[in-house]
Amino acid sequence: MIPKRVLRALSIVAGPLLIAVAGSAMAAGKPNIVLINMDNFGYGELGVYGGGITRGGATPRIDKLAVEGLRLTNFNVEAQCTPSRAALMTGRYAKRSGNASVPWQTGLYGLPQSEVTMAEMLAHEGYATGIFGKWHLGHTPGRFPTDQGFDEWYGIPNSTDEAYWPAQSQFNEVAAQGTVPYLEAEYIYKGTRGSAPQKVKIYDIPARREIDREITDHTKAFIERQAKSGRSFFAYVPYTLTHMPVLPSAVFEGKSGNGHWGDVLMQIDAYVGELIDTLDQLDIADNTIFIFTADNGPEMLPENHGWSGPWSGSYFTAKEGSLRVPFIMRWPGMVPAGAVSNEIVHQMDLFTTLAGVTGGQVPADRLIDGVDQRDFFFGKSEHSARDGFVVYVGEDIFGVKWRNWKMLTKEFDDARGSGRIVEYGVPRFYNLYNDPKEAYPITMKFPEHLWVRWPMAQILREHLESLAKEPPIKAGTPDPSG
């Protein structure tokens, strides 16, 4: 794979046109990819997952998408925003790249230049790559998405809770002093590869309401341009909803008659429907992999909290409500329509799977945790290529998930990620078939099933050995100069 510094030099010296022409030839005939990644979107929000009208807002377009493709009920993610996005983009546990936690204590965060992203892997195969929405993997030069394989970007670098800040006089006073590094209002940015992204406008509450409309419009324009050029494309669409504050666009305000959650669900469904319609109108739907998923389980704060369906817990925990999110994949003629599975899949697997689909190169000079799920996704196997994974919450390992079992060595006492961490002398074991709410770790049958600790211990042991073999990058580590 071509080093990033060489690609940057090419983009400046040779110009974007030369790269696009060469890329178009390389990507000819390969499927387009649209990857929607919702923000803090609970398992139970969509109608096809038990939500929709029961949450106050029908989601018919996304529900139909599930009927036309594969729906997973055991698709797993990392427990926080930044680590989830790092795992998705690199196919690696976020711990490895220094992104195990959201950046509480360091302003310098995100993916270092040494990581190979999904966008870089696909760009190397000639894909046009665009990101429209929330990045949350760096807000400094060298760590913007256009430094990490994306040809263009419209969106925010960090998180939507920062939209609250510009209305606070104390924040504005301290930020204006310029004495606290990285303390500034968040902006919506627009950028292209090879140049510094430019600030478009302050991301405040009014902008928060309308940004997903803008994300949709930019994505549609990107798809239309690439379809006209005949170049295969990767459109990464990390919408900002349903991260707090959960507020609908003015057009959808009051539309459901059931409050903001109903309004927002109708809005999400309509915007996703527009993207689907765009593919249909351009007659490229049959050659497009369309994925709908989320980075995390639901918010935990009252009035903004989402719904995790049959599971307990919010994001920032090790509960199933944190780990399981919706996952729908449609690729007509390749992914069986109407398929539903409870096999374990992790978001890290998308990197390796899409590499396999597109002929992309999986880096051989580092540990990759994702596995190739093509046989499973395409209906050639009833079983996932993985049966478990290590459960992280921030920097800490909380346990292991294996098949229908979970072993936890620590938990939050409030199941919302905001209480005390309780560590157990004896791990808690949950049979997720019998106890989906993870409410009964110690029962009369507990001793009968202690054998499950051995396969889970093997997963944990192998992971710890891999960390010793390839020590993780520490959070806040700068990229080498030069």
Short mmCIF file of C-alpha atoms in Angstrom, two decimals:
data_model
loop_
_atom_site.label_atom_id
_atom_site.label_comp_id
_atom_site.label_asym_id
_atom_site.label_seq_id
_atom_site.Cartn_x
_atom_site.Cartn_y
_atom_site.Cartn_z
CA MET A 1 0.00 0.00 0.00
CA ILE A 2 1.29 3.47 -0.92
CA PRO A 3 2.45 5.42 2.17
CA LYS A 4 0.33 8.43 3.16
CA ARG A 5 3.13 10.92 2.69
CA VAL A 6 3.54 9.76 -0.94
CA LEU A 7 -0.21 10.04 -1.59
CA ARG A 8 -0.23 13.55 -0.14
CA ALA A 9 2.68 14.55 -2.37
CA LEU A 10 0.93 13.12 -5.41
CA SER A 11 -2.25 15.01 -4.65
CA ILE A 12 -0.32 18.27 -4.52
CA VAL A 13 2.09 17.75 -7.42
CA ALA A 14 0.06 15.66 -9.86
CA GLY A 15 -3.28 17.08 -8.88
CA PRO A 16 -6.59 15.45 -8.02
CA LEU A 17 -7.49 14.93 -11.69
CA LEU A 18 -4.61 12.56 -12.40
CA ILE A 19 -5.38 10.51 -9.31
CA ALA A 20 -9.07 10.38 -10.20
CA VAL A 21 -8.38 9.19 -13.74
CA ALA A 22 -6.04 6.45 -12.55
CA GLY A 23 -8.45 5.49 -9.78
CA SER A 24 -11.43 5.29 -12.08
CA ALA A 25 -9.74 2.64 -14.17
CA MET A 26 -8.71 0.64 -11.11
CA ALA A 27 -12.19 0.64 -9.57
CA ALA A 28 -14.11 -0.20 -12.74
CA GLY A 29 -16.69 -2.91 -12.13
CA LYS A 30 -16.26 -2.98 -8.37
CA PRO A 31 -19.33 -2.45 -6.18
CA ASN A 32 -20.14 0.94 -4.72
CA ILE A 33 -20.41 1.12 -0.94
CA VAL A 34 -22.74 3.28 1.14
CA LEU A 35 -22.08 2.88 4.86
CA ILE A 36 -24.49 4.68 7.18
CA ASN A 37 -23.23 4.86 10.76
CA MET A 38 -25.78 6.38 13.15
CA ASP A 39 -24.66 8.02 16.39
CA ASN A 40 -25.74 6.46 19.71
CA PHE A 41 -28.65 4.69 18.04
CA GLY A 42 -30.24 1.99 20.17
CA TYR A 43 -30.97 -1.56 19.06
CA GLY A 44 -34.71 -1.08 19.53
CA GLU A 45 -35.30 2.15 17.58
CA LEU A 46 -36.25 0.80 14.15
CA GLY A 47 -39.58 -0.83 13.43
CA VAL A 48 -37.89 -3.98 12.17
CA TYR A 49 -36.10 -4.23 15.55
CA GLY A 50 -39.27 -3.69 17.59
CA GLY A 51 -39.33 0.11 17.54
CA GLY A 52 -40.71 2.43 14.89
CA ILE A 53 -44.35 3.08 15.77
CA THR A 54 -43.79 1.81 19.32
CA ARG A 55 -41.25 4.64 19.67
CA GLY A 56 -43.59 7.20 18.12
CA GLY A 57 -42.20 7.31 14.58
CA ALA A 58 -42.56 4.73 11.81
CA THR A 59 -39.45 3.70 9.84
CA PRO A 60 -40.87 2.02 6.72
CA ARG A 61 -37.97 2.74 4.34
CA ILE A 62 -35.31 1.22 6.59
CA ASP A 63 -37.64 -1.66 7.52
CA LYS A 64 -38.04 -2.42 3.80
CA LEU A 65 -34.26 -2.31 3.40
CA ALA A 66 -34.03 -5.12 5.97
CA VAL A 67 -36.52 -7.22 4.01
CA GLU A 68 -34.38 -6.76 0.91
CA GLY A 69 -31.16 -7.80 2.60
CA LEU A 70 -29.53 -9.27 5.71
CA ARG A 71 -30.48 -8.23 9.24
CA LEU A 72 -28.26 -9.13 12.17
CA THR A 73 -29.47 -9.32 15.77
CA ASN A 74 -26.00 -9.81 17.25
CA PHE A 75 -23.88 -7.14 15.56
CA ASN A 76 -21.48 -5.71 18.13
CA VAL A 77 -19.59 -2.45 18.54
CA GLU A 78 -17.23 -0.79 20.98
CA ALA A 79 -18.80 0.94 23.99
CA GLN A 80 -17.86 4.57 23.21
CA CYS A 81 -17.87 6.82 20.14
CA THR A 82 -14.17 7.26 19.36
CA PRO A 83 -13.16 3.64 19.95
CA SER A 84 -16.10 2.40 17.91
CA ARG A 85 -15.15 4.55 14.94
CA ALA A 86 -11.48 3.60 15.26
CA ALA A 87 -12.37 -0.11 15.25
CA LEU A 88 -14.63 0.34 12.22
CA MET A 89 -12.07 2.28 10.22
CA THR A 90 -9.04 0.06 10.99
CA GLY A 91 -10.41 -3.44 11.61
CA ARG A 92 -8.54 -3.42 14.93
CA TYR A 93 -9.42 -3.09 18.58
CA ALA A 94 -9.30 0.65 19.28
CA LYS A 95 -6.83 0.03 22.10
CA ARG A 96 -4.17 -0.74 19.51
CA SER A 97 -4.30 2.73 17.91
CA GLY A 98 -4.51 4.71 21.15
CA ASN A 99 -8.26 5.28 20.84
CA ALA A 100 -9.69 3.02 23.53
CA SER A 101 -11.56 5.92 25.11
CA VAL A 102 -13.16 9.18 24.14
CA PRO A 103 -10.57 11.95 24.71
CA TRP A 104 -11.21 13.01 28.28
CA GLN A 105 -7.70 14.21 29.09
CA THR A 106 -5.90 14.88 25.82
CA GLY A 107 -6.74 17.35 23.08
CA LEU A 108 -4.51 15.46 20.65
CA TYR A 109 -6.39 12.31 19.82
CA GLY A 110 -7.57 10.22 16.94
CA LEU A 111 -5.99 7.94 14.37
CA PRO A 112 -2.24 8.33 13.94
CA GLN A 113 -0.80 8.40 10.45
CA SER A 114 0.56 4.89 10.93
CA GLU A 115 -2.95 3.39 10.89
CA VAL A 116 -4.47 2.22 7.61
CA THR A 117 -8.13 3.19 7.33
CA MET A 118 -10.96 1.63 5.38
CA ALA A 119 -10.95 4.74 3.19
CA GLU A 120 -7.25 4.36 2.42
CA MET A 121 -7.66 0.70 1.64
CA LEU A 122 -10.49 1.46 -0.80
CA ALA A 123 -8.78 4.52 -2.29
CA HIS A 124 -5.80 2.30 -3.08
CA GLU A 125 -8.18 0.20 -5.16
CA GLY A 126 -9.31 3.25 -7.10
CA TYR A 127 -12.44 4.18 -5.16
CA ALA A 128 -13.66 7.73 -4.79
CA THR A 129 -14.04 8.22 -1.05
CA GLY A 130 -16.26 10.69 0.76
CA ILE A 131 -17.28 11.19 4.37
CA PHE A 132 -20.34 13.23 5.22
CA GLY A 133 -20.99 13.64 8.93
CA LYS A 134 -19.28 13.10 12.25
CA TRP A 135 -15.63 11.96 12.28
CA HIS A 136 -14.57 11.91 15.98
CA LEU A 137 -11.15 10.50 15.17
CA GLY A 138 -9.10 13.66 15.36
CA HIS A 139 -9.49 17.44 15.03
CA THR A 140 -5.92 18.50 14.29
CA PRO A 141 -3.83 18.60 11.10
CA GLY A 142 -2.87 15.11 10.02
CA ARG A 143 -5.89 13.58 11.71
CA PHE A 144 -8.78 15.03 9.77
CA PRO A 145 -10.60 12.53 7.55
CA THR A 146 -9.08 14.08 4.43
CA ASP A 147 -5.68 13.14 5.93
CA GLN A 148 -6.88 9.57 6.39
CA GLY A 149 -7.92 8.43 2.92
CA PHE A 150 -11.06 10.45 2.21
CA ASP A 151 -11.18 12.59 -0.93
CA GLU A 152 -13.76 14.93 0.52
CA TRP A 153 -15.55 15.71 3.76
CA TYR A 154 -18.45 17.74 5.02
CA GLY A 155 -19.22 17.48 8.72
CA ILE A 156 -17.92 17.85 12.24
CA PRO A 157 -14.62 16.62 13.68
CA ASN A 158 -15.82 15.93 17.21
CA SER A 159 -19.15 15.40 18.94
CA THR A 160 -22.62 16.93 18.93
CA ASP A 161 -22.77 17.76 22.65
CA GLU A 162 -20.35 20.57 21.77
CA ALA A 163 -23.28 22.28 20.00
CA TYR A 164 -24.41 23.36 23.47
CA TRP A 165 -21.27 25.40 24.11
CA PRO A 166 -21.58 28.52 21.88
CA ALA A 167 -24.70 29.69 23.75
CA GLN A 168 -22.83 29.81 27.08
CA SER A 169 -21.28 33.14 27.98
CA GLN A 170 -18.72 31.60 30.32
CA PHE A 171 -17.51 29.24 27.60
CA ASN A 172 -17.18 32.11 25.14
CA GLU A 173 -15.28 34.20 27.68
CA VAL A 174 -12.74 31.45 28.46
CA ALA A 175 -12.38 30.39 24.82
CA ALA A 176 -11.72 34.01 23.77
CA GLN A 177 -8.78 34.20 26.20
CA GLY A 178 -6.97 31.57 24.13
CA THR A 179 -5.10 30.18 27.13
CA VAL A 180 -6.59 26.67 27.11
CA PRO A 181 -5.36 24.52 24.21
CA TYR A 182 -8.08 23.02 22.01
CA LEU A 183 -10.86 24.95 23.79
CA GLU A 184 -12.88 26.50 21.00
CA ALA A 185 -16.31 26.27 19.47
CA GLU A 186 -16.82 23.33 17.18
CA TYR A 187 -17.31 24.11 13.51
CA ILE A 188 -18.80 22.32 10.57
CA TYR A 189 -15.96 21.75 8.12
CA LYS A 190 -15.64 21.18 4.41
CA GLY A 191 -12.45 19.79 2.93
CA THR A 192 -10.73 17.87 0.17
CA ARG A 193 -7.69 15.65 0.15
CA GLY A 194 -4.41 17.52 -0.10
CA SER A 195 -5.62 20.76 1.48
CA ALA A 196 -6.55 21.92 4.95
CA PRO A 197 -10.29 21.65 5.69
CA GLN A 198 -12.10 24.97 5.95
CA LYS A 199 -14.55 26.09 8.61
CA VAL A 200 -18.06 26.56 7.20
CA LYS A 201 -19.99 27.72 10.26
CA ILE A 202 -20.20 27.29 14.03
CA TYR A 203 -21.87 24.09 15.12
CA ASP A 204 -24.48 25.44 17.52
CA ILE A 205 -28.03 24.32 18.30
CA PRO A 206 -29.62 25.76 15.13
CA ALA A 207 -26.88 24.10 13.05
CA ARG A 208 -27.34 20.89 14.99
CA ARG A 209 -30.98 20.70 13.92
CA GLU A 210 -30.18 20.93 10.20
CA ILE A 211 -26.82 19.20 9.82
CA ASP A 212 -28.24 15.77 8.94
CA ARG A 213 -30.23 17.42 6.13
CA GLU A 214 -26.96 18.87 4.85
CA ILE A 215 -25.17 15.54 5.24
CA THR A 216 -27.85 13.87 3.13
CA ASP A 217 -27.61 16.52 0.41
CA HIS A 218 -23.81 16.31 0.24
CA THR A 219 -23.95 12.52 0.09
CA LYS A 220 -26.47 12.56 -2.75
CA ALA A 221 -24.36 15.06 -4.70
CA PHE A 222 -21.25 12.90 -4.20
CA ILE A 223 -23.06 9.77 -5.39
CA GLU A 224 -24.43 11.58 -8.45
CA ARG A 225 -20.98 12.89 -9.43
CA GLN A 226 -19.35 9.49 -9.13
CA ALA A 227 -22.14 7.73 -11.00
CA LYS A 228 -21.76 10.23 -13.84
CA SER A 229 -18.00 9.64 -13.95
CA GLY A 230 -18.40 5.85 -13.84
CA ARG A 231 -16.07 5.57 -10.86
CA SER A 232 -16.85 3.19 -7.98
CA PHE A 233 -17.33 5.05 -4.72
CA PHE A 234 -17.29 4.67 -0.96
CA ALA A 235 -19.76 7.01 0.75
CA TYR A 236 -19.30 6.92 4.51
CA VAL A 237 -22.32 8.61 6.13
CA PRO A 238 -21.90 9.01 9.90
CA TYR A 239 -25.08 10.91 10.73
CA THR A 240 -25.14 12.93 13.96
CA LEU A 241 -28.45 11.60 15.24
CA THR A 242 -29.37 10.29 17.75
CA HIS A 243 -26.57 11.82 19.80
CA MET A 244 -27.71 14.40 22.33
CA PRO A 245 -29.25 16.88 21.92
CA VAL A 246 -31.90 14.84 20.12
CA LEU A 247 -33.55 17.55 18.04
CA PRO A 248 -35.31 17.25 14.67
CA SER A 249 -34.97 19.49 11.67
CA ALA A 250 -37.51 22.30 11.43
CA VAL A 251 -39.26 20.37 8.66
CA PHE A 252 -39.81 17.38 10.96
CA GLU A 253 -40.60 19.33 14.15
CA GLY A 254 -43.97 18.00 15.36
CA LYS A 255 -44.38 15.73 12.33
CA SER A 256 -44.98 12.56 14.34
CA GLY A 257 -47.22 14.20 16.93
CA ASN A 258 -45.38 12.10 19.49
CA GLY A 259 -42.49 14.32 20.53
CA HIS A 260 -38.91 14.68 19.40
CA TRP A 261 -38.08 10.97 19.33
CA GLY A 262 -40.90 10.19 16.95
CA ASP A 263 -39.99 13.21 14.82
CA VAL A 264 -36.33 12.20 14.68
CA LEU A 265 -37.09 8.59 13.72
CA MET A 266 -39.27 9.79 10.86
CA GLN A 267 -36.51 12.17 9.78
CA ILE A 268 -33.83 9.46 9.81
CA ASP A 269 -36.06 7.14 7.82
CA ALA A 270 -36.81 9.83 5.25
CA TYR A 271 -33.15 10.77 4.76
CA VAL A 272 -32.08 7.14 4.38
CA GLY A 273 -34.93 6.73 1.92
CA GLU A 274 -33.56 9.63 -0.13
CA LEU A 275 -30.19 7.91 -0.41
CA ILE A 276 -31.87 4.67 -1.50
CA ASP A 277 -33.94 6.58 -4.06
CA THR A 278 -30.81 8.27 -5.42
CA LEU A 279 -29.24 4.89 -6.13
CA ASP A 280 -32.43 3.72 -7.82
CA GLN A 281 -32.73 6.83 -9.96
CA LEU A 282 -29.13 6.46 -11.11
CA ASP A 283 -29.71 2.74 -11.83
CA ILE A 284 -26.77 1.69 -9.63
CA ALA A 285 -28.60 0.07 -6.69
CA ASP A 286 -27.83 -3.47 -7.89
CA ASN A 287 -24.11 -2.74 -7.83
CA THR A 288 -24.11 -0.99 -4.45
CA ILE A 289 -23.50 -2.47 -1.02
CA PHE A 290 -25.80 -0.51 1.28
CA ILE A 291 -25.18 -0.84 5.03
CA PHE A 292 -27.15 0.70 7.88
CA THR A 293 -25.68 0.42 11.38
CA ALA A 294 -24.61 2.52 14.39
CA ASP A 295 -21.49 3.31 16.39
CA ASN A 296 -22.95 2.72 19.86
CA GLY A 297 -26.00 1.79 21.85
CA PRO A 298 -28.33 4.48 23.17
CA GLU A 299 -27.65 7.58 25.25
CA MET A 300 -28.03 7.27 29.00
CA LEU A 301 -29.07 10.81 29.95
CA PRO A 302 -32.77 11.47 30.65
CA GLU A 303 -34.73 13.23 27.90
CA ASN A 304 -32.07 12.21 25.38
CA HIS A 305 -31.96 8.53 26.26
CA GLY A 306 -32.71 6.01 23.54
CA TRP A 307 -34.01 2.46 23.62
CA SER A 308 -31.98 -0.73 23.52
CA GLY A 309 -34.97 -2.98 22.90
CA PRO A 310 -34.79 -6.28 24.81
CA TRP A 311 -31.32 -5.57 26.16
CA SER A 312 -30.25 -3.64 29.24
CA GLY A 313 -27.74 -0.84 29.55
CA SER A 314 -26.67 2.21 27.56
CA TYR A 315 -23.46 3.01 25.76
CA PHE A 316 -20.39 3.44 28.00
CA THR A 317 -21.21 0.07 29.60
CA ALA A 318 -20.47 -3.59 28.89
CA LYS A 319 -24.17 -4.48 28.77
CA GLU A 320 -25.78 -5.87 25.63
CA GLY A 321 -27.65 -2.60 25.15
CA SER A 322 -24.26 -0.98 24.68
CA LEU A 323 -22.73 -3.63 22.44
CA ARG A 324 -25.61 -4.63 20.14
CA VAL A 325 -26.81 -2.20 17.48
CA PRO A 326 -28.86 -2.57 14.30
CA PHE A 327 -27.10 -3.91 11.23
CA ILE A 328 -28.71 -4.20 7.81
CA MET A 329 -26.83 -5.00 4.60
CA ARG A 330 -28.33 -5.02 1.11
CA TRP A 331 -26.53 -6.05 -2.07
CA PRO A 332 -29.03 -7.42 -4.58
CA GLY A 333 -28.07 -10.78 -5.99
CA MET A 334 -25.24 -11.26 -3.50
CA VAL A 335 -26.72 -10.85 0.00
CA PRO A 336 -29.77 -13.11 0.47
CA ALA A 337 -32.96 -11.08 0.81
CA GLY A 338 -34.90 -11.47 4.05
CA ALA A 339 -32.06 -13.24 5.89
CA VAL A 340 -31.93 -12.81 9.68
CA SER A 341 -29.18 -14.15 11.93
CA ASN A 342 -28.15 -14.05 15.58
CA GLU A 343 -24.55 -15.05 14.84
CA ILE A 344 -21.89 -12.84 16.43
CA VAL A 345 -20.33 -10.24 14.15
CA HIS A 346 -18.15 -7.31 15.22
CA GLN A 347 -17.82 -3.97 13.48
CA MET A 348 -14.09 -4.69 13.01
CA ASP A 349 -15.11 -7.39 10.52
CA LEU A 350 -16.32 -4.81 7.99
CA PHE A 351 -12.76 -3.73 7.17
CA THR A 352 -11.59 -7.21 6.25
CA THR A 353 -14.86 -8.18 4.58
CA LEU A 354 -14.96 -5.13 2.34
CA ALA A 355 -11.29 -5.66 1.54
CA GLY A 356 -12.19 -9.15 0.36
CA VAL A 357 -15.11 -7.89 -1.71
CA THR A 358 -13.13 -5.13 -3.44
CA GLY A 359 -9.74 -6.82 -3.74
CA GLY A 360 -8.32 -4.43 -1.16
CA GLN A 361 -5.12 -5.09 0.74
CA VAL A 362 -5.34 -6.01 4.42
CA PRO A 363 -2.15 -4.74 6.09
CA ALA A 364 0.26 -7.59 6.79
CA ASP A 365 2.64 -5.59 8.99
CA ARG A 366 0.34 -5.40 12.03
CA LEU A 367 -2.26 -7.37 13.91
CA ILE A 368 -5.74 -7.21 12.37
CA ASP A 369 -8.66 -8.26 14.56
CA GLY A 370 -11.43 -8.21 11.97
CA VAL A 371 -12.32 -11.41 10.14
CA ASP A 372 -13.63 -11.93 6.62
CA GLN A 373 -17.41 -12.48 6.76
CA ARG A 374 -18.09 -12.84 3.04
CA ASP A 375 -19.26 -16.46 3.20
CA PHE A 376 -21.61 -15.62 6.05
CA PHE A 377 -22.94 -12.37 4.57
CA PHE A 378 -23.45 -13.94 1.15
CA GLY A 379 -25.34 -16.97 2.47
CA LYS A 380 -22.66 -19.56 1.75
CA SER A 381 -22.35 -20.36 5.46
CA GLU A 382 -24.92 -20.27 8.24
CA HIS A 383 -22.20 -19.42 10.73
CA SER A 384 -20.20 -16.29 11.37
CA ALA A 385 -16.43 -16.45 11.01
CA ARG A 386 -16.12 -15.36 14.65
CA ASP A 387 -17.67 -16.72 17.83
CA GLY A 388 -16.52 -14.12 20.35
CA PHE A 389 -14.52 -11.03 21.24
CA VAL A 390 -13.05 -9.09 24.14
CA VAL A 391 -15.33 -6.46 25.71
CA TYR A 392 -13.69 -3.10 26.35
CA VAL A 393 -15.15 -0.07 28.09
CA GLY A 394 -12.64 2.70 27.64
CA GLU A 395 -9.12 1.54 28.45
CA ASP A 396 -10.30 -1.40 30.54
CA ILE A 397 -11.25 -4.94 29.62
CA PHE A 398 -14.58 -5.71 31.26
CA GLY A 399 -14.96 -9.25 30.01
CA VAL A 400 -15.50 -11.56 27.05
CA LYS A 401 -18.48 -12.44 24.91
CA TRP A 402 -18.63 -15.93 23.38
CA ARG A 403 -21.58 -17.39 21.50
CA ASN A 404 -24.63 -16.98 23.79
CA TRP A 405 -22.49 -16.39 26.88
CA LYS A 406 -20.87 -13.39 28.47
CA MET A 407 -18.28 -13.29 31.24
CA LEU A 408 -17.76 -9.99 33.06
CA THR A 409 -15.08 -9.27 35.63
CA LYS A 410 -16.37 -5.77 36.31
CA GLU A 411 -19.51 -3.70 35.69
CA PHE A 412 -20.99 -0.29 36.39
CA ASP A 413 -23.38 -0.39 39.31
CA ASP A 414 -26.00 1.71 37.51
CA ALA A 415 -25.95 0.04 34.03
CA ARG A 416 -25.63 3.54 32.54
CA GLY A 417 -21.88 4.04 32.53
CA SER A 418 -22.05 6.92 34.98
CA GLY A 419 -21.84 5.12 38.32
CA ARG A 420 -19.13 3.26 40.20
CA ILE A 421 -17.20 0.38 38.64
CA VAL A 422 -17.69 -2.78 40.67
CA GLU A 423 -14.99 -5.43 40.30
CA TYR A 424 -15.84 -9.06 41.00
CA GLY A 425 -13.69 -11.60 42.79
CA VAL A 426 -15.54 -14.28 40.83
CA PRO A 427 -16.58 -13.35 37.28
CA ARG A 428 -20.27 -13.03 36.48
CA PHE A 429 -21.55 -15.36 33.77
CA TYR A 430 -24.68 -14.64 31.74
CA ASN A 431 -26.53 -16.96 29.38
CA LEU A 432 -27.93 -14.39 26.98
CA TYR A 433 -30.60 -16.77 25.70
CA ASN A 434 -32.10 -17.25 29.16
CA ASP A 435 -31.16 -13.90 30.62
CA PRO A 436 -31.10 -11.20 27.92
CA LYS A 437 -31.35 -8.45 30.54
CA GLU A 438 -28.24 -9.77 32.34
CA ALA A 439 -30.12 -9.70 35.61
CA TYR A 440 -29.32 -13.15 37.09
CA PRO A 441 -25.60 -13.96 37.06
CA ILE A 442 -25.83 -16.31 40.05
CA THR A 443 -28.53 -18.96 39.87
CA MET A 444 -28.98 -22.56 40.94
CA LYS A 445 -27.62 -23.62 37.57
CA PHE A 446 -24.51 -21.46 37.84
CA PRO A 447 -22.11 -24.32 38.72
CA GLU A 448 -23.37 -26.43 35.82
CA HIS A 449 -22.05 -23.97 33.27
CA LEU A 450 -18.67 -22.95 34.64
CA TRP A 451 -17.07 -24.85 31.78
CA VAL A 452 -17.82 -21.82 29.56
CA ARG A 453 -15.00 -19.95 31.23
CA TRP A 454 -12.47 -21.98 29.26
CA PRO A 455 -13.36 -20.88 25.70
CA MET A 456 -13.77 -17.32 26.96
CA ALA A 457 -10.47 -17.45 28.82
CA GLN A 458 -8.81 -18.59 25.60
CA ILE A 459 -10.14 -15.53 23.74
CA LEU A 460 -8.91 -13.27 26.54
CA ARG A 461 -5.53 -14.96 26.82
CA GLU A 462 -4.85 -14.73 23.09
CA HIS A 463 -5.81 -11.06 23.10
CA LEU A 464 -3.53 -10.23 26.03
CA GLU A 465 -0.68 -12.09 24.32
CA SER A 466 -1.27 -10.01 21.18
CA LEU A 467 -0.99 -6.79 23.21
CA ALA A 468 2.35 -7.97 24.56
CA LYS A 469 3.51 -8.87 21.05
CA GLU A 470 2.42 -5.53 19.59
CA PRO A 471 2.17 -2.93 22.37
CA PRO A 472 -0.66 -0.42 21.87
CA ILE A 473 -0.02 3.19 20.98
CA LYS A 474 -0.62 5.43 24.00
CA ALA A 475 -3.45 7.93 23.78
CA GLY A 476 -2.23 11.38 22.81
CA THR A 477 0.95 10.15 21.10
CA PRO A 478 1.87 12.61 18.33
CA ASP A 479 2.76 11.48 14.83
CA PRO A 480 6.49 11.44 14.03
CA SER A 481 7.62 14.69 12.42
CA GLY A 482 8.96 14.76 8.87
#
